[in-house]
CSV table of C-alpha atoms in Angstrom, one decimal:
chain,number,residue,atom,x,y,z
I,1,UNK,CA,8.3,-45.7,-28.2
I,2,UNK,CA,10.7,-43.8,-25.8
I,3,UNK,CA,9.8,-44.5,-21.8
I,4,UNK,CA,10.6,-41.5,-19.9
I,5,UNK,CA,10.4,-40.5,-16.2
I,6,UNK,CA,10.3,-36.6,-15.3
I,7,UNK,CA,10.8,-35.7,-12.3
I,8,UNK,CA,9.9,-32.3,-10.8
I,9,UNK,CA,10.7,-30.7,-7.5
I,10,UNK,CA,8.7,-27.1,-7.4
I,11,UNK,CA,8.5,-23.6,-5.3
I,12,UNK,CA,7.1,-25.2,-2.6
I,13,UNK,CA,10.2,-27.9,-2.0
I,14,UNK,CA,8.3,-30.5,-0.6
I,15,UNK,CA,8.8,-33.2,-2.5
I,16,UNK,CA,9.7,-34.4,-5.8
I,17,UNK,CA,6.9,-35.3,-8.1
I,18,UNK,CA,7.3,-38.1,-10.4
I,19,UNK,CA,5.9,-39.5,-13.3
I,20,UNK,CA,6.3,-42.0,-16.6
I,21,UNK,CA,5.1,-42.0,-19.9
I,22,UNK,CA,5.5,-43.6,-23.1
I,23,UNK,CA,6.0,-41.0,-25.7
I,24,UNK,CA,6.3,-41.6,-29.6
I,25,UNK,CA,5.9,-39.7,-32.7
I,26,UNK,CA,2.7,-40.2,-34.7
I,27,UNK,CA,3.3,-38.1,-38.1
I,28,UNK,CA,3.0,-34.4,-36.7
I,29,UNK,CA,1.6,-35.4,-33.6
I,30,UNK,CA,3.2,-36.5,-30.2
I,31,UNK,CA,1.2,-39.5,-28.6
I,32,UNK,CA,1.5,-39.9,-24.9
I,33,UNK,CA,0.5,-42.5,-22.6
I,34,UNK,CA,0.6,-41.6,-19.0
I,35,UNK,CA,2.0,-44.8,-16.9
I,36,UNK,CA,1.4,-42.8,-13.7
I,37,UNK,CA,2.6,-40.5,-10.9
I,38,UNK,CA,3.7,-40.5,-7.1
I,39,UNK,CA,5.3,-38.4,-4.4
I,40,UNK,CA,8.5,-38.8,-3.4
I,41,UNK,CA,8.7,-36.8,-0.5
I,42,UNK,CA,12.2,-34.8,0.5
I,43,UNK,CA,13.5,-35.6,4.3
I,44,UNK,CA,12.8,-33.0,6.1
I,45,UNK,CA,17.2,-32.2,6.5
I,46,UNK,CA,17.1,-31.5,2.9
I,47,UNK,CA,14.3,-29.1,3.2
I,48,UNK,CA,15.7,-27.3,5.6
I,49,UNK,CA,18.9,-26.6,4.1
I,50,UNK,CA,17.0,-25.7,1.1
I,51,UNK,CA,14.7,-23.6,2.9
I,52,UNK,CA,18.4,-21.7,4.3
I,53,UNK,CA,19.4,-21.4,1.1
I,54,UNK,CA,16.0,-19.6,-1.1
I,55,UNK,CA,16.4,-16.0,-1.1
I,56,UNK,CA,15.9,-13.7,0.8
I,57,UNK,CA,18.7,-15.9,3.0
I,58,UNK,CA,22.4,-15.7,2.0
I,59,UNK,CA,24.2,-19.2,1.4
I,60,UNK,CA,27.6,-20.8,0.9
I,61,UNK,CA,30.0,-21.9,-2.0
I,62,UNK,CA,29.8,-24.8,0.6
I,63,UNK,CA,26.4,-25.4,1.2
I,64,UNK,CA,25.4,-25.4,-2.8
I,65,UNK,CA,28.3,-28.0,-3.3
I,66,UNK,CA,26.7,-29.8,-0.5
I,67,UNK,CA,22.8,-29.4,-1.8
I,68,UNK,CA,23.6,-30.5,-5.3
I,69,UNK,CA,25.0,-33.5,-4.1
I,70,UNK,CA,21.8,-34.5,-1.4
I,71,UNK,CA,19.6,-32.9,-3.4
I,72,UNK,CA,20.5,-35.2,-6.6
I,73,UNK,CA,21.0,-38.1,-4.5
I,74,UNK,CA,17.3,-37.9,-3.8
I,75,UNK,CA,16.3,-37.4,-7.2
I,76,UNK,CA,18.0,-40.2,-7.9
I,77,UNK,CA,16.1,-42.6,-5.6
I,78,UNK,CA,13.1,-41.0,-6.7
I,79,UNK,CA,13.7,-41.6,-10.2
I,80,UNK,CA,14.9,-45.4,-9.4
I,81,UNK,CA,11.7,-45.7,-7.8
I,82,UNK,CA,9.3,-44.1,-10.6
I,83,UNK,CA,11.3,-46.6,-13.0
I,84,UNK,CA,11.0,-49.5,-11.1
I,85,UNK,CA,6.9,-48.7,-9.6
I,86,UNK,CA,5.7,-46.6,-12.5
I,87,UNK,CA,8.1,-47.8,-15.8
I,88,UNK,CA,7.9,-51.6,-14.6
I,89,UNK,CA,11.9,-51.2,-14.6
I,90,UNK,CA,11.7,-50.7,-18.4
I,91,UNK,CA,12.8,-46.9,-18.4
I,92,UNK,CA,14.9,-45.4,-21.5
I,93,UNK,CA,15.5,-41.9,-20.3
I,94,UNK,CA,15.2,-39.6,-17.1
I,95,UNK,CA,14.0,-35.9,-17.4
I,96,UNK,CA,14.9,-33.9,-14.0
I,97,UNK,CA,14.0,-30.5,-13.3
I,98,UNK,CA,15.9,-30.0,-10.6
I,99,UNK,CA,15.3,-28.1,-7.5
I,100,UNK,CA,15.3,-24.3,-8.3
I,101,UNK,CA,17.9,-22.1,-6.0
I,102,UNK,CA,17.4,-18.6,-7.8
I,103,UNK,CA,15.8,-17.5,-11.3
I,104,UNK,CA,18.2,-13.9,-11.8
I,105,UNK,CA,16.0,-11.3,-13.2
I,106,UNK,CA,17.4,-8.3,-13.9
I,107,UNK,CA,15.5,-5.2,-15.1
I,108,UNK,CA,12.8,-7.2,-16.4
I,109,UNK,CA,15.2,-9.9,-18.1
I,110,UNK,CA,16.2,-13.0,-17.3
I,111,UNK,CA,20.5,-13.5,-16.9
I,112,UNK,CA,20.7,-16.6,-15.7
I,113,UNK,CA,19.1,-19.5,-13.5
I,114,UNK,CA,20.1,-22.2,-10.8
I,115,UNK,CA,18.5,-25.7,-10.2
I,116,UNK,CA,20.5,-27.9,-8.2
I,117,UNK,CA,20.1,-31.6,-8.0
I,118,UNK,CA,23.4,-33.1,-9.4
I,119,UNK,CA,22.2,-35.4,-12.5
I,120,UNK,CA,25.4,-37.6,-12.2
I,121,UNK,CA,24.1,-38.9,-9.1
I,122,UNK,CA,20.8,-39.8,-11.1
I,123,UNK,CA,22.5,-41.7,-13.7
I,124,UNK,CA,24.5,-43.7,-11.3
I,125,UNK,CA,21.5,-44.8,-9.8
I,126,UNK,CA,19.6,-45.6,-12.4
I,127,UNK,CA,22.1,-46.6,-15.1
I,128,UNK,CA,19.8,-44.4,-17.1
I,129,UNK,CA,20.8,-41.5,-19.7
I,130,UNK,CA,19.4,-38.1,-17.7
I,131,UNK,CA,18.4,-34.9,-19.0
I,132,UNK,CA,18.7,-31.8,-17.1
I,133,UNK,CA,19.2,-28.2,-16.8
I,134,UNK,CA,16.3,-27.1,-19.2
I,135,UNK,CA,15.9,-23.6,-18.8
I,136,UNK,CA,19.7,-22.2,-19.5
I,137,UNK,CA,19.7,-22.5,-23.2
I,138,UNK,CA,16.2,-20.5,-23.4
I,139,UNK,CA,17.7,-17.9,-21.7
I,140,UNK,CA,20.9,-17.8,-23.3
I,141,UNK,CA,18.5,-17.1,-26.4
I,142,UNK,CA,16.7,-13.7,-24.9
I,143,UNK,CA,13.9,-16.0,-23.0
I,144,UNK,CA,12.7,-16.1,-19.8
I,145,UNK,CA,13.7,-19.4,-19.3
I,146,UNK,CA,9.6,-20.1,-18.2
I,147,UNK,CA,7.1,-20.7,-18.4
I,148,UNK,CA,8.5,-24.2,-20.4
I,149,UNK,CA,5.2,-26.0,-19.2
I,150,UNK,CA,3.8,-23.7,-21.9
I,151,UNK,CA,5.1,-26.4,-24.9
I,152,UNK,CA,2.7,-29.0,-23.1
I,153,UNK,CA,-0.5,-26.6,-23.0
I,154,UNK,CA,0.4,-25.1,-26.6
I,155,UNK,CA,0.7,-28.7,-27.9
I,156,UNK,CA,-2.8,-30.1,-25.6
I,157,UNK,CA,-4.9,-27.3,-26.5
I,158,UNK,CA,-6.0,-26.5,-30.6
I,159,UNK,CA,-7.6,-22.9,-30.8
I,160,UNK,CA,-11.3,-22.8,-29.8
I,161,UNK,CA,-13.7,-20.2,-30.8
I,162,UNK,CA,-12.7,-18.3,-27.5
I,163,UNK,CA,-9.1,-17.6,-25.8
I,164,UNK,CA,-8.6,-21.5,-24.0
I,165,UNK,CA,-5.6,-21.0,-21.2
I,166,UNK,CA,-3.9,-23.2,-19.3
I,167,UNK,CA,-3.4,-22.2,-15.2
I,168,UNK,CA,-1.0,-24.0,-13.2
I,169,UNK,CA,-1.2,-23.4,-9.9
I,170,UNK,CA,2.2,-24.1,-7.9
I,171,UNK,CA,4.4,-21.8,-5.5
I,172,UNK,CA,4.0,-19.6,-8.6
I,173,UNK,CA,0.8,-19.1,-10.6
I,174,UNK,CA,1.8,-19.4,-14.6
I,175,UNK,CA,-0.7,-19.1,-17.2
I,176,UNK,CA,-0.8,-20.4,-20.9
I,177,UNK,CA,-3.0,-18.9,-23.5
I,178,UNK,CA,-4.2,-19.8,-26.8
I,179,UNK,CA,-6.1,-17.3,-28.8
I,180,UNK,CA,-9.0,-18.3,-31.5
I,181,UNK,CA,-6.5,-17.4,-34.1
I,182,UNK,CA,-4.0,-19.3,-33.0
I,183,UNK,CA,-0.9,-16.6,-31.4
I,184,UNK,CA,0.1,-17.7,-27.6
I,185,UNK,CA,1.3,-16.2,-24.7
I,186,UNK,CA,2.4,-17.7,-21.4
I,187,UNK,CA,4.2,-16.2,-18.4
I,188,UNK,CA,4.1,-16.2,-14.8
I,189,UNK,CA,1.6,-14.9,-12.7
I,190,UNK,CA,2.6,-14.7,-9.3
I,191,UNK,CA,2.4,-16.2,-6.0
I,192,UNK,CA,0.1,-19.1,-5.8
I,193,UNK,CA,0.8,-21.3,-3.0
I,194,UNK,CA,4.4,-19.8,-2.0
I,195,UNK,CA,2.5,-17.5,0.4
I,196,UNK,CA,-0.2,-19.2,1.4
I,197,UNK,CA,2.2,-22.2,2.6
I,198,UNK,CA,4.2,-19.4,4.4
I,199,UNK,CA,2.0,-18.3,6.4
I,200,UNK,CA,0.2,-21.5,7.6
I,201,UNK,CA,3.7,-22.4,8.5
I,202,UNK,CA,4.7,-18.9,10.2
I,203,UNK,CA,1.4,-18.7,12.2
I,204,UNK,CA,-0.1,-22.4,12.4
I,205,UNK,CA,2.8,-24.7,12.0
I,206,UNK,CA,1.3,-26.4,9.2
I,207,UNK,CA,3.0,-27.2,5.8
I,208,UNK,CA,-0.3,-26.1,3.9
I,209,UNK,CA,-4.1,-24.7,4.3
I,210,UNK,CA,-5.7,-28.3,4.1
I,211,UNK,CA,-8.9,-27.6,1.7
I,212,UNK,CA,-8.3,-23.6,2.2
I,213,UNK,CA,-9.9,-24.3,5.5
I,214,UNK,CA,-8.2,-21.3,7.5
I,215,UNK,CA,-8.5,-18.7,4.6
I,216,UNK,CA,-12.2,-20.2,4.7
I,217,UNK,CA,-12.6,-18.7,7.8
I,218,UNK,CA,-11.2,-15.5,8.0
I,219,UNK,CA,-12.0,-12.2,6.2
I,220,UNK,CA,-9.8,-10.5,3.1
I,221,UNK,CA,-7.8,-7.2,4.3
I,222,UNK,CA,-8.0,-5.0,1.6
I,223,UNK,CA,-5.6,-3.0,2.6
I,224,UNK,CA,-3.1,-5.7,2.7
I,225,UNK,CA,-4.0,-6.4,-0.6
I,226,UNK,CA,-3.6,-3.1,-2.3
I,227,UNK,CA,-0.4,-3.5,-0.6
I,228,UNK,CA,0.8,-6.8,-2.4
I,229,UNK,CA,-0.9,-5.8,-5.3
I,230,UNK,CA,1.4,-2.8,-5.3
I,231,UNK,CA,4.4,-4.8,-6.4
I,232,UNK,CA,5.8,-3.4,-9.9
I,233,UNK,CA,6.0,-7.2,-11.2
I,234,UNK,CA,2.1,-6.9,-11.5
I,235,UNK,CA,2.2,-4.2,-14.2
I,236,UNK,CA,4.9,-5.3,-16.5
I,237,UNK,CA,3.5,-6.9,-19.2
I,238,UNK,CA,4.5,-10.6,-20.6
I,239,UNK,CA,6.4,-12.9,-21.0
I,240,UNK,CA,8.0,-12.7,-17.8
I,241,UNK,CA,8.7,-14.8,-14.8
I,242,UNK,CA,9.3,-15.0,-11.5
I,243,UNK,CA,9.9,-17.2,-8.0
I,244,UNK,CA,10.8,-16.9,-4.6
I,245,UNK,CA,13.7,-14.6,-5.3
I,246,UNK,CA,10.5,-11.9,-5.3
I,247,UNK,CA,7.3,-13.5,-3.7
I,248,UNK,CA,9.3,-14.6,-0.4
I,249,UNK,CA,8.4,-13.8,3.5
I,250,UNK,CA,10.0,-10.5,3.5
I,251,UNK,CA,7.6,-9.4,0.4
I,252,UNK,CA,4.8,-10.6,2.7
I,253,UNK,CA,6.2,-9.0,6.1
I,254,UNK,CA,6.5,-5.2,3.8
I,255,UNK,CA,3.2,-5.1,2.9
I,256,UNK,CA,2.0,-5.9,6.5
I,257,UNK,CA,3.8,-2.7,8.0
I,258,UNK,CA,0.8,-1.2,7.5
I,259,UNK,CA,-1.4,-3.0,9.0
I,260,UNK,CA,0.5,-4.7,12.0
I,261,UNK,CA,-2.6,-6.1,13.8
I,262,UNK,CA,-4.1,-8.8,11.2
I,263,UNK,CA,-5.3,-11.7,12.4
I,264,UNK,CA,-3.2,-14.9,11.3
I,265,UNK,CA,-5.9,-16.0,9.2
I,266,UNK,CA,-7.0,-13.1,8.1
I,267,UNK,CA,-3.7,-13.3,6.7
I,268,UNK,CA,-4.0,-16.7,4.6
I,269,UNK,CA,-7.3,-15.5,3.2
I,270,UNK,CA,-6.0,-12.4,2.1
I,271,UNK,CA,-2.9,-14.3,0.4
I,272,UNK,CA,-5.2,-16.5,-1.1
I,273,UNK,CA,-7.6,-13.8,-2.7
I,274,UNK,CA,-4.4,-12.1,-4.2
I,275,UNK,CA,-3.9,-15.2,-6.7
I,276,UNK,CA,-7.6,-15.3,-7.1
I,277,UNK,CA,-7.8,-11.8,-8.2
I,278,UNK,CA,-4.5,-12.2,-9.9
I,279,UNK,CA,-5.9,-15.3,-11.8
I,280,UNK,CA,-9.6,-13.4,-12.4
I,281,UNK,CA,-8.0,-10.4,-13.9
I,282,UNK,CA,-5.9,-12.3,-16.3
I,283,UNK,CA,-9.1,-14.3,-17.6
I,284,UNK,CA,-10.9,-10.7,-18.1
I,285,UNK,CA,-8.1,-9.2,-19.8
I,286,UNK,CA,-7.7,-11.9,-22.1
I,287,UNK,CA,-11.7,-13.3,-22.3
I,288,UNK,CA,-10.7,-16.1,-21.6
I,289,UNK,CA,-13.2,-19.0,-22.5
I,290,UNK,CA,-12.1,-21.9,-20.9
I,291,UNK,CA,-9.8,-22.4,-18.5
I,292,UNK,CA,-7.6,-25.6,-17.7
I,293,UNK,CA,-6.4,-25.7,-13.8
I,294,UNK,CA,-3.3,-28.1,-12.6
I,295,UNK,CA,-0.8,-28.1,-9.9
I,296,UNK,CA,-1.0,-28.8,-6.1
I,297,UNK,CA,-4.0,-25.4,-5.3
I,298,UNK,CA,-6.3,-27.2,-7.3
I,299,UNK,CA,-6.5,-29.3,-3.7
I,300,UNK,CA,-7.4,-25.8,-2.5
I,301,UNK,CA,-11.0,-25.9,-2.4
I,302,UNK,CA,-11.6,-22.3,-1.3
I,303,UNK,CA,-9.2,-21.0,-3.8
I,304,UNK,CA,-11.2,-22.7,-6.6
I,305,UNK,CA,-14.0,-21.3,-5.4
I,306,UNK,CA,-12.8,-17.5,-5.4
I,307,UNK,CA,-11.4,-18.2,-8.3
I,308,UNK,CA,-14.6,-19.6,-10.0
I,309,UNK,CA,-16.3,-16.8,-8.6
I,310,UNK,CA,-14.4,-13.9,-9.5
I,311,UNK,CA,-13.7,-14.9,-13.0
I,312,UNK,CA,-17.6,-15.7,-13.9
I,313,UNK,CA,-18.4,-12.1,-12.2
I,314,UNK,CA,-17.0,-10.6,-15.3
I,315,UNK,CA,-18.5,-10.1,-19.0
I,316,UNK,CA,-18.5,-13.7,-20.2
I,317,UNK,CA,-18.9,-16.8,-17.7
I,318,UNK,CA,-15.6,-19.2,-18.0
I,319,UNK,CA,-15.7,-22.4,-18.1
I,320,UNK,CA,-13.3,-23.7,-15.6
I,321,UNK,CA,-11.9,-27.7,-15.3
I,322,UNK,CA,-9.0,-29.6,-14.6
I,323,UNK,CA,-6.6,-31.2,-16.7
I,324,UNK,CA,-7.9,-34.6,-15.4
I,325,UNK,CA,-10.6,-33.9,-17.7
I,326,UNK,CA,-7.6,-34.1,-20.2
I,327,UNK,CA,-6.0,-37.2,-19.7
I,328,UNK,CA,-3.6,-35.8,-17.0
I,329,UNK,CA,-3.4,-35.6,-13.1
I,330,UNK,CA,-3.8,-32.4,-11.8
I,331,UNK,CA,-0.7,-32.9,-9.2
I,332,UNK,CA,1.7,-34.8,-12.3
I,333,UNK,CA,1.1,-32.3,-15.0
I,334,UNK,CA,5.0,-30.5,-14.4
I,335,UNK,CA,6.5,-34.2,-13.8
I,336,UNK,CA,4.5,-34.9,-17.2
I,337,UNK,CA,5.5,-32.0,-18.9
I,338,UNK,CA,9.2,-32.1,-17.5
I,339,UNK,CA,8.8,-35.9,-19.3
I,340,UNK,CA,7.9,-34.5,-22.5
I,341,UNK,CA,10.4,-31.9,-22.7
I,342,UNK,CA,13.4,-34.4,-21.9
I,343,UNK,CA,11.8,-36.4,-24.6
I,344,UNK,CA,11.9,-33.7,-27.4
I,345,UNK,CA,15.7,-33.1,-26.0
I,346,UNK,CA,16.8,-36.6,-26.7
I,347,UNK,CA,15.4,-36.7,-30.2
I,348,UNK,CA,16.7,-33.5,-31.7
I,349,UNK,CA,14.0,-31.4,-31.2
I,350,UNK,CA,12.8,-27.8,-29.9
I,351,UNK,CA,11.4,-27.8,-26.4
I,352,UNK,CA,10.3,-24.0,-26.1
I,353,UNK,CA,7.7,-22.1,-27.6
I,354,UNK,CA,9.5,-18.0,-28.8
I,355,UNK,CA,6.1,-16.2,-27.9
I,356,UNK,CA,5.9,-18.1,-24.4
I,357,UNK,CA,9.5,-17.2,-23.4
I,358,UNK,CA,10.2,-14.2,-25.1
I,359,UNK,CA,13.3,-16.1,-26.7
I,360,UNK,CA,14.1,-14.9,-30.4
I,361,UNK,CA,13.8,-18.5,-31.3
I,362,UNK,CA,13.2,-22.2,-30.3
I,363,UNK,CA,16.0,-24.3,-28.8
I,364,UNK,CA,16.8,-27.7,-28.2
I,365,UNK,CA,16.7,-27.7,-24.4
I,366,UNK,CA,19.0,-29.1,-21.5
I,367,UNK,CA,22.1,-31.3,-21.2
I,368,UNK,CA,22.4,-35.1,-21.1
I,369,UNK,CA,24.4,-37.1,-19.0
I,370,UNK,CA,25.1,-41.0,-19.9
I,371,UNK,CA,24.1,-43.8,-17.8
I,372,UNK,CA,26.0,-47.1,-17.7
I,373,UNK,CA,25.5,-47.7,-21.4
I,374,UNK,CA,27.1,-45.9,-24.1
I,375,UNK,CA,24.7,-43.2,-24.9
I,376,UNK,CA,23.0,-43.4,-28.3
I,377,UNK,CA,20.3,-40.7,-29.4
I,378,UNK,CA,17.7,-41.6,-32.2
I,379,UNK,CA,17.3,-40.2,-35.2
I,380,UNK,CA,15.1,-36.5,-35.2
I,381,UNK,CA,11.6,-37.0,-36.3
I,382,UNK,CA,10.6,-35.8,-39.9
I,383,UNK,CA,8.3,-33.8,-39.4
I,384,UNK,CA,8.3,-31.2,-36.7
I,385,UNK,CA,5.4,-31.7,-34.2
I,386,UNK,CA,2.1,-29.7,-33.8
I,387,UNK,CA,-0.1,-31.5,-31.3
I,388,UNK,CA,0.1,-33.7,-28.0
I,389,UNK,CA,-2.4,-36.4,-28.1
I,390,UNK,CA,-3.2,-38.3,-25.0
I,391,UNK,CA,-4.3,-42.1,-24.8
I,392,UNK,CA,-4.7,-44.8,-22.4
I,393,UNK,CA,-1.4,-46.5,-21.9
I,394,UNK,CA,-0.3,-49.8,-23.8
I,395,UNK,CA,-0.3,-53.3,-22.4
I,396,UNK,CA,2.8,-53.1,-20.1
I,397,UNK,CA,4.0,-56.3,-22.4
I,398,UNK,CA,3.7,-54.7,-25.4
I,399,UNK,CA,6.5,-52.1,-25.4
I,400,UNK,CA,7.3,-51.0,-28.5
């Protein structure tokens, strides 16, 4: 049994979420027991300078040296306090993310990608080995470097007699499917709550739309719609990914040059619909069956409810849930997934799946720095893993 804390930081940037798990190998299954999640949130300096630094803004040689180094200094106290709250001190490995800075696509391809979040400053805190930097090697292999939650769903959900998917819902919408025969496909989206928190902060001064309250109350501009839906991203077909690099304020500001005199929250509900229809169109294309919602806009009750809406208006109802209903916290899933992935690192094994990623074949992910001990990695399981399975955690005293 391998304890692991992942730590994620998304889009949004508003904190770090962390969780810990026990993760084994049961023949050609992985077993997981969630040991729990929290928020660590960033001070709001660090936001800020990260905010300065997403694109469309320009940045500094300078001010990345200085947001690795504050930026992994908080991961570090978050992960100190996951292993302390979560792990009961009793941690063997930390998984970080990192805080994505730019995602390069170039004609459709992914060149290259930056999270910043300086492990070393991890490891010194926590004494503990740390893996990081999980996306380069994908990409270095033709992949897209995302969606990498897509191992979790792949591994969580068996084929079903319809398509099952997997939606998380984050800055950026990415969706996971699993067709009854078995052949998957994940990619990303677009914007989920990357807009929507832009403009409750642009026009209301608010970090978020609390319970899609404001897009509750105003009305969808369908002309500023057909205007976001315009973007080319929308028609490429997957895998592919995205981030902020695209869906940022000056996206949003281009499409509203044609219609200058929307109301602010005519606005937010209009941003919202678009990753409703978004997520709706993607469930009709693919007849989608069953769908699994995570991530931080499954708090957004009016999105959920356009989003139930529009995807039951079409030929076959879906079945829509969260992945609580799974075993896993709707806000933790990344943190959790991040977990497992650092996991399969440290043992030898592939962390992406080819036909999620568009790789042209699976890759051990990431890079590990030591912690105070000399670092030792086990032994690669024997039989190459097929399926996550979920269960209660073991007695804290009983670690194996």
């Amino acid at each position: 049994m391998t304890r692991v804390v992942g730590l994620m930081s998304g889009t949004s940037y508003d904190g770090i979420d962390v969780a810990a798990a026990d993760l084994a190998f049961d023949g050609s299954e992985i077993v997981l027991h969630p040991l729990g999640a929290l928020g660590y949130p960033l001070d709001p300096g660090i936001r800020e300078l990260v905010g300065a630094a997403l694109p469309p803004a320009q940045t500094s040689m300078a001010d990345a040296c200085r947001l690795d180094t504050v930026l992994g200094q908080a991961f570090g106290e978050a992960a100190a306090r996951g292993a302390e709250e979560l792990a009961d001190g009793r941690a063997d490995l930390v998984v970080s993310h990192g805080q994505t800075l730019f995602h390069w696509i170039d004609d459709g391809r992914a060149r290259g990608t930056l999270q910043l979040g300086q492990p070393a400053w991890i490891a010194e805190r926590t004494g503990l080995p740390v893996v990081s930097d999980l996306r380069s090697r994908d990409i270095t292999r033709g992949g897209q470097g995302a969606p990498l939650v897509s191992i979790l769903d792949v591994l969580l959900l068996p084929p079903g007699p319809t398509a099952r998917a997997a939606l998380n819902l984050g800055g950026i919408a990415n969706l996971t499917l699993v067709r009854p025969d078995g052949d998957v496909l994940a990619y990303d989206l677009g914007p989920a709550n990357a807009l929507v928190d832009l403009a409750c902060r642009r026009y209301f001064g608010r970090p978020y739309d609390v319970d899609g309250e404001i897009a509750a109350s105003g009305s969808v501009s369908e002309k500023l719609l057909a205007a976001l839906l315009d973007e080319p991203y929308f028609r490429r077909s997957p895998p592919k990914s995205t981030g902020k690099e695209l869906f940022h304020g000056g996206y949003l500001d281009a499409a509203l040059l044609g219609v200058p005199d929307l109301a602010p929250d005519d606005i937010v509900a209009t941003v919202t619909e678009l990753t409703a229809r978004l997520v709706a169109t993607e469930c009709g294309t693919h007849r989608v069956g069953e769908l699994i919602v995570s991530g931080g806009g499954v708090r957004n009750g009016w999105l959920m409810r356009r989003i139930r809406e529009l995807a039951r208006a079409g030929d076959a109802a879906v079945r829509i849930r969260p992945i609580d209903d799974l075993g896993l916290p709707s806000d933790g899933k990344e943190a959790y997934a991040f977990a497992l992935l650092g996991f399969l690192t440290f043992h030898g094994v592939t962390g992406t799946v080819p036909a999620c990623t568009g790789a042209d074949t699976a890759t051990v992910l990431g890079s590990i720095t030591p912690g105070h001990s000399p670092l030792r990695l086990p032994e690669p399981p024997g039989v190459v893993p097929t399926r996550l399975r979920i269960e209660p955690p073991v007695a804290r005293g009983s670690k194996a």
